PDB file of C-alpha atoms and ligand atoms in Angstrom:
ATOM      1  CA  MET A   1      21.829 -10.362 -27.446  1.00 61.00           C
ATOM      2  CA  SER A   2      21.200  -6.967 -25.547  1.00 78.00           C
ATOM      3  CA  ASP A   3      20.433  -4.515 -27.938  1.00 95.00           C
ATOM      4  CA  ALA A   4      17.377  -1.270 -27.696  1.00 97.00           C
ATOM      5  CA  ARG A   5      15.374  -4.232 -30.273  1.00 97.00           C
ATOM      6  CA  THR A   6      16.367  -5.933 -26.748  1.00 97.00           C
ATOM      7  CA  GLU A   7      15.211  -3.467 -24.168  1.00 97.00           C
ATOM      8  CA  GLU A   8      11.893  -2.054 -26.379  1.00 97.00           C
ATOM      9  CA  LEU A   9      10.636  -5.816 -25.821  1.00 98.00           C
ATOM     10  CA  ALA A  10      11.165  -5.825 -23.476  1.00 98.00           C
ATOM     11  CA  GLY A  11       9.488  -2.485 -21.831  1.00 98.00           C
ATOM     12  CA  ALA A  12       6.631  -3.923 -24.082  1.00 98.00           C
ATOM     13  CA  LEU A  13       6.986  -7.298 -22.178  1.00 98.00           C
ATOM     14  CA  ASP A  14       6.122  -5.726 -19.510  1.00 98.00           C
ATOM     15  CA  ALA A  15       3.497  -3.040 -19.581  1.00 98.00           C
ATOM     16  CA  VAL A  16       1.302  -5.695 -20.607  1.00 98.00           C
ATOM     17  CA  ARG A  17       2.378  -8.197 -17.440  1.00 97.00           C
ATOM     18  CA  GLU A  18       1.131  -4.924 -15.380  1.00 97.00           C
ATOM     19  CA  ARG A  19      -2.123  -4.867 -17.613  1.00 98.00           C
ATOM     20  CA  ILE A  20      -2.745  -8.794 -17.197  1.00 98.00           C
ATOM     21  CA  ALA A  21      -1.727  -8.643 -12.863  1.00 97.00           C
ATOM     22  CA  ALA A  22      -4.494  -5.549 -12.994  1.00 98.00           C
ATOM     23  CA  ALA A  23      -7.446  -7.276 -14.003  1.00 98.00           C
ATOM     24  CA  CYS A  24      -6.295 -10.475 -12.546  1.00 98.00           C
ATOM     25  CA  ASP A  25      -6.619  -8.393  -9.201  1.00 97.00           C
ATOM     26  CA  ALA A  26     -10.310  -6.929 -10.855  1.00 97.00           C
ATOM     27  CA  ALA A  27     -10.926 -10.556 -11.153  1.00 97.00           C
ATOM     28  CA  GLY A  28     -10.111 -11.413  -8.327  1.00 97.00           C
ATOM     29  CA  ARG A  29      -7.997 -14.080  -9.765  1.00 97.00           C
ATOM     30  CA  PRO A  30      -4.247 -14.186  -7.973  1.00 95.00           C
ATOM     31  CA  ALA A  31      -1.655 -13.357 -10.072  1.00 87.00           C
ATOM     32  CA  GLY A  32      -0.219 -15.640 -12.389  1.00 89.00           C
ATOM     33  CA  ASP A  33      -3.486 -16.920 -12.764  1.00 92.00           C
ATOM     34  CA  ALA A  34      -3.011 -16.414 -16.339  1.00 97.00           C
ATOM     35  CA  HIS A  35      -0.827 -17.744 -18.902  1.00 98.00           C
ATOM     36  CA  LEU A  36       1.030 -15.366 -20.982  1.00 98.00           C
ATOM     37  CA  VAL A  37       1.750 -16.783 -24.353  1.00 98.00           C
ATOM     38  CA  VAL A  38       3.608 -14.209 -27.108  1.00 98.00           C
ATOM     39  CA  VAL A  39       2.372 -13.914 -31.014  1.00 98.00           C
ATOM     40  CA  THR A  40       6.162 -14.149 -32.734  1.00 98.00           C
ATOM     41  CA  LYS A  41       4.184 -14.597 -36.089  1.00 97.00           C
ATOM     42  CA  TYR A  42       5.503 -12.581 -38.843  1.00 96.00           C
ATOM     43  CA  PHE A  43       9.031 -11.509 -36.409  1.00 97.00           C
ATOM     44  CA  PRO A  44      12.120 -13.112 -37.186  1.00 97.00           C
ATOM     45  CA  ALA A  45      14.170 -15.220 -35.194  1.00 97.00           C
ATOM     46  CA  ALA A  46      15.526 -12.700 -33.989  1.00 97.00           C
ATOM     47  CA  ASP A  47      13.074 -11.659 -32.021  1.00 97.00           C
ATOM     48  CA  VAL A  48      11.685 -14.883 -30.900  1.00 98.00           C
ATOM     49  CA  GLN A  49      15.971 -14.812 -29.083  1.00 98.00           C
ATOM     50  CA  ARG A  50      15.376 -11.773 -28.098  1.00 98.00           C
ATOM     51  CA  LEU A  51      12.505 -12.614 -25.912  1.00 98.00           C
ATOM     52  CA  ALA A  52      13.457 -15.805 -24.708  1.00 98.00           C
ATOM     53  CA  ASP A  53      16.356 -13.640 -23.237  1.00 96.00           C
ATOM     54  CA  VAL A  54      13.378 -11.698 -21.022  1.00 96.00           C
ATOM     55  CA  GLY A  55      13.061 -14.949 -19.593  1.00 96.00           C
ATOM     56  CA  VAL A  56       9.909 -15.810 -22.147  1.00 98.00           C
ATOM     57  CA  VAL A  57       9.148 -19.214 -22.807  1.00 98.00           C
ATOM     58  CA  ASP A  58       5.544 -20.026 -24.487  1.00 98.00           C
ATOM     59  CA  ILE A  59       5.805 -18.742 -28.297  1.00 98.00           C
ATOM     60  CA  GLY A  60       3.086 -18.430 -30.528  1.00 98.00           C
ATOM     61  CA  GLU A  61       2.594 -19.090 -34.297  1.00 98.00           C
ATOM     62  CA  SER A  62       0.074 -19.263 -37.138  1.00 97.00           C
ATOM     63  CA  ARG A  63       1.939 -20.478 -39.911  1.00 97.00           C
ATOM     64  CA  ASP A  64       4.251 -24.223 -40.579  1.00 98.00           C
ATOM     65  CA  GLN A  65       6.440 -23.191 -42.829  1.00 97.00           C
ATOM     66  CA  GLU A  66       7.732 -20.079 -41.212  1.00 97.00           C
ATOM     67  CA  ALA A  67       7.357 -21.337 -37.647  1.00 98.00           C
ATOM     68  CA  ALA A  68       9.222 -24.265 -39.270  1.00 98.00           C
ATOM     69  CA  ALA A  69      11.641 -22.447 -40.465  1.00 98.00           C
ATOM     70  CA  LYS A  70      11.569 -19.379 -37.401  1.00 98.00           C
ATOM     71  CA  LEU A  71      12.604 -22.555 -35.010  1.00 98.00           C
ATOM     72  CA  ALA A  72      15.109 -24.306 -36.606  1.00 97.00           C
ATOM     73  CA  GLU A  73      17.226 -20.646 -37.324  1.00 98.00           C
ATOM     74  CA  LEU A  74      17.444 -20.845 -33.524  1.00 98.00           C
ATOM     75  CA  ALA A  75      20.342 -22.165 -30.799  1.00 96.00           C
ATOM     76  CA  PRO A  76      19.871 -25.478 -30.232  1.00 96.00           C
ATOM     77  CA  ASP A  77      19.371 -24.928 -26.186  1.00 96.00           C
ATOM     78  CA  VAL A  78      17.374 -22.073 -26.689  1.00 96.00           C
ATOM     79  CA  ARG A  79      14.473 -24.237 -29.326  1.00 96.00           C
ATOM     80  CA  GLU A  80      14.173 -26.837 -26.204  1.00 95.00           C
ATOM     81  CA  ARG A  81      13.688 -23.866 -23.870  1.00 96.00           C
ATOM     82  CA  LEU A  82      10.477 -22.580 -25.771  1.00 98.00           C
ATOM     83  CA  ARG A  83       7.314 -23.610 -25.468  1.00 98.00           C
ATOM     84  CA  VAL A  84       5.736 -23.247 -28.737  1.00 98.00           C
ATOM     85  CA  HIS A  85       1.907 -23.403 -29.125  1.00 98.00           C
ATOM     86  CA  PHE A  86       0.625 -23.863 -32.489  1.00 98.00           C
ATOM     87  CA  ILE A  87      -2.189 -21.222 -33.258  1.00 98.00           C
ATOM     88  CA  GLY A  88      -3.293 -20.545 -37.217  1.00 98.00           C
ATOM     89  CA  GLN A  89      -5.255 -22.159 -39.055  1.00 96.00           C
ATOM     90  CA  ILE A  90      -4.195 -25.614 -39.726  1.00 97.00           C
ATOM     91  CA  GLN A  91      -4.257 -27.204 -43.126  1.00 95.00           C
ATOM     92  CA  SER A  92      -4.732 -31.439 -42.735  1.00 95.00           C
ATOM     93  CA  ASN A  93      -2.251 -32.352 -44.623  1.00 97.00           C
ATOM     94  CA  LYS A  94       0.078 -30.095 -43.500  1.00 98.00           C
ATOM     95  CA  ALA A  95      -0.870 -31.104 -39.160  1.00 98.00           C
ATOM     96  CA  ARG A  96       1.954 -33.635 -39.347  1.00 98.00           C
ATOM     97  CA  HIS A  97       4.013 -31.673 -39.987  1.00 98.00           C
ATOM     98  CA  ILE A  98       3.327 -29.003 -37.416  1.00 98.00           C
ATOM     99  CA  ALA A  99       3.249 -31.631 -34.703  1.00 98.00           C
ATOM    100  CA  ALA A 100       6.703 -32.504 -34.833  1.00 97.00           C
ATOM    101  CA  TYR A 101       7.064 -29.154 -33.858  1.00 97.00           C
ATOM    102  CA  ALA A 102       4.703 -27.832 -31.958  1.00 98.00           C
ATOM    103  CA  ASP A 103       4.135 -28.312 -28.036  1.00 98.00           C
ATOM    104  CA  VAL A 104       1.439 -27.500 -27.799  1.00 98.00           C
ATOM    105  CA  VAL A 105      -2.644 -26.932 -30.119  1.00 98.00           C
ATOM    106  CA  GLN A 106      -4.637 -24.747 -29.250  1.00 98.00           C
ATOM    107  CA  SER A 107      -6.569 -24.471 -32.909  1.00 98.00           C
ATOM    108  CA  VAL A 108      -7.763 -27.745 -33.575  1.00 98.00           C
ATOM    109  CA  ASP A 109     -11.486 -27.399 -35.345  1.00 98.00           C
ATOM    110  CA  ARG A 110     -12.253 -30.128 -37.344  1.00 97.00           C
ATOM    111  CA  ALA A 111     -12.092 -34.392 -36.102  1.00 98.00           C
ATOM    112  CA  LYS A 112     -10.037 -34.666 -39.976  1.00 97.00           C
ATOM    113  CA  VAL A 113      -6.874 -32.844 -38.494  1.00 98.00           C
ATOM    114  CA  LEU A 114      -6.928 -35.022 -35.868  1.00 98.00           C
ATOM    115  CA  ALA A 115      -4.954 -38.214 -36.946  1.00 98.00           C
ATOM    116  CA  PRO A 116      -2.069 -36.352 -38.521  1.00 98.00           C
ATOM    117  CA  LEU A 117      -1.732 -34.666 -35.813  1.00 98.00           C
ATOM    118  CA  ALA A 118      -1.412 -37.612 -33.427  1.00 98.00           C
ATOM    119  CA  ARG A 119       0.846 -39.097 -35.578  1.00 98.00           C
ATOM    120  CA  GLY A 120       3.215 -36.574 -35.683  1.00 98.00           C
ATOM    121  CA  ALA A 121       3.202 -36.392 -32.166  1.00 98.00           C
ATOM    122  CA  LEU A 122       3.629 -40.594 -31.836  1.00 97.00           C
ATOM    123  CA  GLU A 123       6.189 -39.832 -33.709  1.00 97.00           C
ATOM    124  CA  ARG A 124       8.171 -37.591 -31.853  1.00 95.00           C
ATOM    125  CA  GLY A 125       7.502 -39.526 -28.577  1.00 97.00           C
ATOM    126  CA  ARG A 126       5.351 -37.495 -27.270  1.00 96.00           C
ATOM    127  CA  VAL A 127       1.534 -36.594 -26.513  1.00 98.00           C
ATOM    128  CA  LEU A 128       0.271 -33.670 -27.521  1.00 98.00           C
ATOM    129  CA  PRO A 129      -1.910 -31.352 -26.257  1.00 98.00           C
ATOM    130  CA  VAL A 130      -4.620 -29.435 -27.543  1.00 98.00           C
ATOM    131  CA  PHE A 131      -7.342 -26.751 -27.536  1.00 98.00           C
ATOM    132  CA  LEU A 132      -9.893 -27.428 -29.667  1.00 98.00           C
ATOM    133  CA  GLN A 133     -10.809 -23.490 -31.497  1.00 98.00           C
ATOM    134  CA  VAL A 134     -14.399 -22.858 -31.066  1.00 98.00           C
ATOM    135  CA  ASP A 135     -16.200 -20.101 -33.567  1.00 96.00           C
ATOM    136  CA  LEU A 136     -18.080 -17.430 -31.282  1.00 93.00           C
ATOM    137  CA  ALA A 137     -19.212 -15.877 -33.949  1.00 89.00           C
ATOM    138  CA  GLY A 138     -20.929 -18.818 -35.844  1.00 78.00           C
ATOM    139  CA  ASP A 139     -21.002 -16.519 -39.311  1.00 69.00           C
ATOM    140  CA  ASP A 140     -17.159 -18.176 -40.864  1.00 58.00           C
ATOM    141  CA  GLU A 141     -15.189 -14.605 -41.011  1.00 59.00           C
ATOM    142  CA  GLY A 142     -12.945 -16.656 -41.888  1.00 64.00           C
ATOM    143  CA  ARG A 143     -11.375 -16.961 -38.199  1.00 72.00           C
ATOM    144  CA  GLY A 144     -12.378 -20.430 -38.621  1.00 87.00           C
ATOM    145  CA  GLY A 145     -13.238 -22.795 -35.414  1.00 96.00           C
ATOM    146  CA  VAL A 146     -16.088 -25.287 -34.863  1.00 97.00           C
ATOM    147  CA  LEU A 147     -19.149 -24.698 -34.214  1.00 96.00           C
ATOM    148  CA  PRO A 148     -20.236 -24.875 -30.855  1.00 96.00           C
ATOM    149  CA  ALA A 149     -23.032 -27.426 -31.134  1.00 96.00           C
ATOM    150  CA  GLN A 150     -20.161 -29.400 -33.056  1.00 97.00           C
ATOM    151  CA  LEU A 151     -18.430 -29.330 -30.038  1.00 98.00           C
ATOM    152  CA  PRO A 152     -19.182 -32.136 -28.198  1.00 98.00           C
ATOM    153  CA  ALA A 153     -17.937 -34.523 -31.060  1.00 98.00           C
ATOM    154  CA  LEU A 154     -15.006 -33.239 -32.103  1.00 98.00           C
ATOM    155  CA  ALA A 155     -14.349 -32.781 -27.502  1.00 98.00           C
ATOM    156  CA  ASP A 156     -14.665 -37.125 -27.503  1.00 98.00           C
ATOM    157  CA  ALA A 157     -12.726 -37.820 -30.841  1.00 98.00           C
ATOM    158  CA  THR A 158     -10.077 -35.813 -29.684  1.00 98.00           C
ATOM    159  CA  ALA A 159     -10.080 -37.930 -26.325  1.00 98.00           C
ATOM    160  CA  THR A 160      -9.829 -41.019 -28.053  1.00 98.00           C
ATOM    161  CA  THR A 161      -7.078 -40.413 -30.266  1.00 98.00           C
ATOM    162  CA  GLU A 162      -3.908 -41.946 -28.632  1.00 98.00           C
ATOM    163  CA  GLY A 163      -1.473 -38.963 -28.742  1.00 98.00           C
ATOM    164  CA  LEU A 164      -4.198 -36.547 -28.593  1.00 98.00           C
ATOM    165  CA  GLU A 165      -4.202 -34.701 -24.592  1.00 98.00           C
ATOM    166  CA  LEU A 166      -7.543 -32.699 -25.410  1.00 98.00           C
ATOM    167  CA  VAL A 167      -6.771 -29.658 -22.887  1.00 98.00           C
ATOM    168  CA  GLY A 168      -9.996 -27.297 -23.609  1.00 98.00           C
ATOM    169  CA  LEU A 169     -10.881 -24.406 -25.801  1.00 98.00           C
ATOM    170  CA  MET A 170      -9.784 -21.505 -27.424  1.00 98.00           C
ATOM    171  CA  ALA A 171     -11.497 -18.581 -29.200  1.00 98.00           C
ATOM    172  CA  VAL A 172     -11.125 -15.176 -30.917  1.00 96.00           C
ATOM    173  CA  ALA A 173     -13.806 -13.171 -30.775  1.00 95.00           C
ATOM    174  CA  PRO A 174     -15.570 -11.692 -33.075  1.00 93.00           C
ATOM    175  CA  LEU A 175     -15.419  -8.541 -35.402  1.00 89.00           C
ATOM    176  CA  HIS A 176     -18.215  -6.464 -33.965  1.00 87.00           C
ATOM    177  CA  VAL A 177     -19.561  -8.140 -30.996  1.00 90.00           C
ATOM    178  CA  ASP A 178     -18.050  -6.396 -27.522  1.00 95.00           C
ATOM    179  CA  PRO A 179     -15.649  -8.751 -26.337  1.00 96.00           C
ATOM    180  CA  ALA A 180     -16.741  -9.443 -23.222  1.00 97.00           C
ATOM    181  CA  ALA A 181     -19.683 -11.050 -23.723  1.00 96.00           C
ATOM    182  CA  ALA A 182     -18.486 -13.698 -26.274  1.00 96.00           C
ATOM    183  CA  PHE A 183     -15.586 -14.882 -23.711  1.00 98.00           C
ATOM    184  CA  ASP A 184     -18.667 -15.102 -21.500  1.00 97.00           C
ATOM    185  CA  ARG A 185     -20.057 -17.483 -23.937  1.00 97.00           C
ATOM    186  CA  LEU A 186     -17.066 -19.017 -24.231  1.00 98.00           C
ATOM    187  CA  ALA A 187     -16.498 -19.963 -20.382  1.00 98.00           C
ATOM    188  CA  VAL A 188     -19.787 -21.145 -20.846  1.00 98.00           C
ATOM    189  CA  LEU A 189     -19.411 -24.262 -23.231  1.00 98.00           C
ATOM    190  CA  SER A 190     -16.016 -24.283 -21.500  1.00 98.00           C
ATOM    191  CA  GLN A 191     -17.716 -25.540 -18.107  1.00 98.00           C
ATOM    192  CA  ARG A 192     -20.065 -28.102 -20.060  1.00 98.00           C
ATOM    193  CA  LEU A 193     -17.085 -29.687 -21.998  1.00 98.00           C
ATOM    194  CA  HIS A 194     -15.196 -30.234 -18.827  1.00 95.00           C
ATOM    195  CA  GLU A 195     -17.993 -31.653 -17.977  1.00 97.00           C
ATOM    196  CA  ASP A 196     -17.731 -34.766 -20.139  1.00 97.00           C
ATOM    197  CA  HIS A 197     -14.449 -34.019 -20.461  1.00 98.00           C
ATOM    198  CA  PRO A 198     -12.668 -32.356 -16.873  1.00 97.00           C
ATOM    199  CA  GLY A 199      -9.596 -33.041 -18.036  1.00 97.00           C
ATOM    200  CA  ALA A 200     -10.319 -30.038 -19.979  1.00 98.00           C
ATOM    201  CA  THR A 201      -9.719 -27.028 -17.801  1.00 97.00           C
ATOM    202  CA  LEU A 202      -8.211 -24.629 -19.934  1.00 98.00           C
ATOM    203  CA  ILE A 203      -9.472 -21.618 -22.174  1.00 98.00           C
ATOM    204  CA  SER A 204      -7.486 -19.198 -24.639  1.00 98.00           C
ATOM    205  CA  ALA A 205      -8.691 -16.237 -25.287  1.00 98.00           C
ATOM    206  CA  GLY A 206      -7.676 -12.456 -25.269  1.00 97.00           C
ATOM    207  CA  MET A 207      -5.844 -10.320 -27.586  1.00 98.00           C
ATOM    208  CA  SER A 208      -3.807  -7.522 -27.486  1.00 98.00           C
ATOM    209  CA  GLY A 209      -6.292  -5.153 -27.615  1.00 97.00           C
ATOM    210  CA  ASP A 210      -8.878  -7.664 -25.220  1.00 97.00           C
ATOM    211  CA  LEU A 211      -6.552  -9.287 -23.269  1.00 98.00           C
ATOM    212  CA  GLU A 212      -8.546  -7.581 -19.802  1.00 98.00           C
ATOM    213  CA  GLN A 213     -11.909  -8.903 -20.834  1.00 98.00           C
ATOM    214  CA  ALA A 214     -10.552 -12.618 -21.104  1.00 98.00           C
ATOM    215  CA  VAL A 215      -8.702 -12.414 -17.935  1.00 98.00           C
ATOM    216  CA  ALA A 216     -12.447 -11.143 -16.198  1.00 98.00           C
ATOM    217  CA  ALA A 217     -14.338 -14.101 -17.843  1.00 98.00           C
ATOM    218  CA  GLY A 218     -11.840 -16.561 -16.462  1.00 98.00           C
ATOM    219  CA  ALA A 219      -8.815 -16.848 -19.497  1.00 98.00           C
ATOM    220  CA  THR A 220      -5.763 -19.222 -18.379  1.00 98.00           C
ATOM    221  CA  HIS A 221      -4.451 -18.363 -21.372  1.00 98.00           C
ATOM    222  CA  LEU A 222      -3.903 -15.698 -23.305  1.00 98.00           C
ATOM    223  CA  ARG A 223      -2.303 -14.624 -26.542  1.00 98.00           C
ATOM    224  CA  VAL A 224      -0.990 -11.435 -27.331  1.00 98.00           C
ATOM    225  CA  GLY A 225       1.299  -9.985 -30.102  1.00 98.00           C
ATOM    226  CA  SER A 226       1.044  -6.866 -31.319  1.00 98.00           C
ATOM    227  CA  ALA A 227       0.911  -5.630 -27.820  1.00 98.00           C
ATOM    228  CA  ILE A 228       4.633  -6.680 -27.282  1.00 98.00           C
ATOM    229  CA  LEU A 229       6.428  -7.191 -30.587  1.00 98.00           C
ATOM    230  CA  GLY A 230       4.986  -3.904 -32.125  1.00 96.00           C
ATOM    231  CA  VAL A 231       2.573  -3.728 -35.854  1.00 91.00           C
ATOM    232  CA  ARG A 232       3.688  -6.940 -38.240  1.00 85.00           C
ATOM    233  CA  PRO A 233       4.555  -6.348 -40.557  1.00 80.00           C
ATOM    234  CA  ALA A 234       2.995  -7.710 -43.914  1.00 74.00           C
ATOM    235  CA  ARG A 235       2.889 -10.709 -44.716  1.00 63.00           C
ATOM    236  CA  ARG A 236       4.383 -11.956 -48.018  1.00 53.00           C
TER     237      ARG A 236
HETATM  238  C1  LIG B   1      -2.771 -13.354 -34.414  1.00 60.08           C
HETATM  239  C2  LIG B   1      -3.550 -13.782 -34.081  1.00 60.08           C
HETATM  240  C3  LIG B   1      -2.888 -13.543 -31.859  1.00 60.08           C
HETATM  241  C4  LIG B   1      -2.114 -12.050 -31.115  1.00 60.08           C
HETATM  242  O1  LIG B   1      -3.691 -10.972 -31.590  1.00 60.08           O
HETATM  243  P1  LIG B   1      -2.884  -9.384 -31.266  1.00 60.08           P
HETATM  244  O2  LIG B   1      -3.652  -8.588 -31.516  1.00 60.08           O
HETATM  245  O3  LIG B   1      -1.461  -8.962 -32.707  1.00 60.08           O
HETATM  246  O4  LIG B   1      -2.156  -9.124 -29.904  1.00 60.08           O
HETATM  247  C5  LIG B   1      -3.574 -14.056 -31.528  1.00 60.08           C
HETATM  248  N1  LIG B   1      -4.267 -15.275 -31.603  1.00 60.08           N
HETATM  249  C6  LIG B   1      -4.734 -15.855 -32.837  1.00 60.08           C
HETATM  250  C7  LIG B   1      -5.430 -16.815 -32.710  1.00 60.08           C
HETATM  251  C8  LIG B   1      -3.680 -14.579 -33.611  1.00 60.08           C
HETATM  252  O5  LIG B   1      -3.700 -15.004 -34.698  1.00 60.08           O
END
């Protein structure tokens, strides 16, 4: 598929990649050190297809039903080339289903979802990489996340669950807080996690509006939606 929308997406993708490269450069990090996940939530399968056509591999989705339906619309060879990151809140009764299609889950924030995620992964014959989502606001803005004080226990529970692999931390910068300060806090939490869990080295932070601050704080994964796809359609 190559149409005006494909060109629009390719142009926006280039601009975001340039922002990431400049931020890596400014932080003294090698280019390509921060991995781009294109957040396609609320956008149709046709846009995922267009992104795949221009070389995108990592996409992020945040709603179970929407994600599953969208992936089912893609041709199998296109689907196979994608790495799908689930980044939304996980209802425990949906966790097993999410693990049936997600290649990475970034939003684990409580122990209750571990067993069903693991079951879904094992049924699919694979180990599921998971990030723990941290609540940096600590005041329940409704964005989810485990409080920093409860992080070590959740990390231990994740690491000891067969079928899951603890790979790192994810966070969304709280509203009304300097994202640089929030991401620095996340980096400290990541360092501590790393001491107990040497394999958990990844940091998913930074979105369209604050990816530069995230790169400066050491993010390895950036989740960018609107800067590439445009303003999200209203959710139904
Ligand atoms: C929607 C979403 C993003 C992308 O946000 P943009 O501001 O559109 O780049 C990133 N992370 C999470 C968890 C999201 O829900």
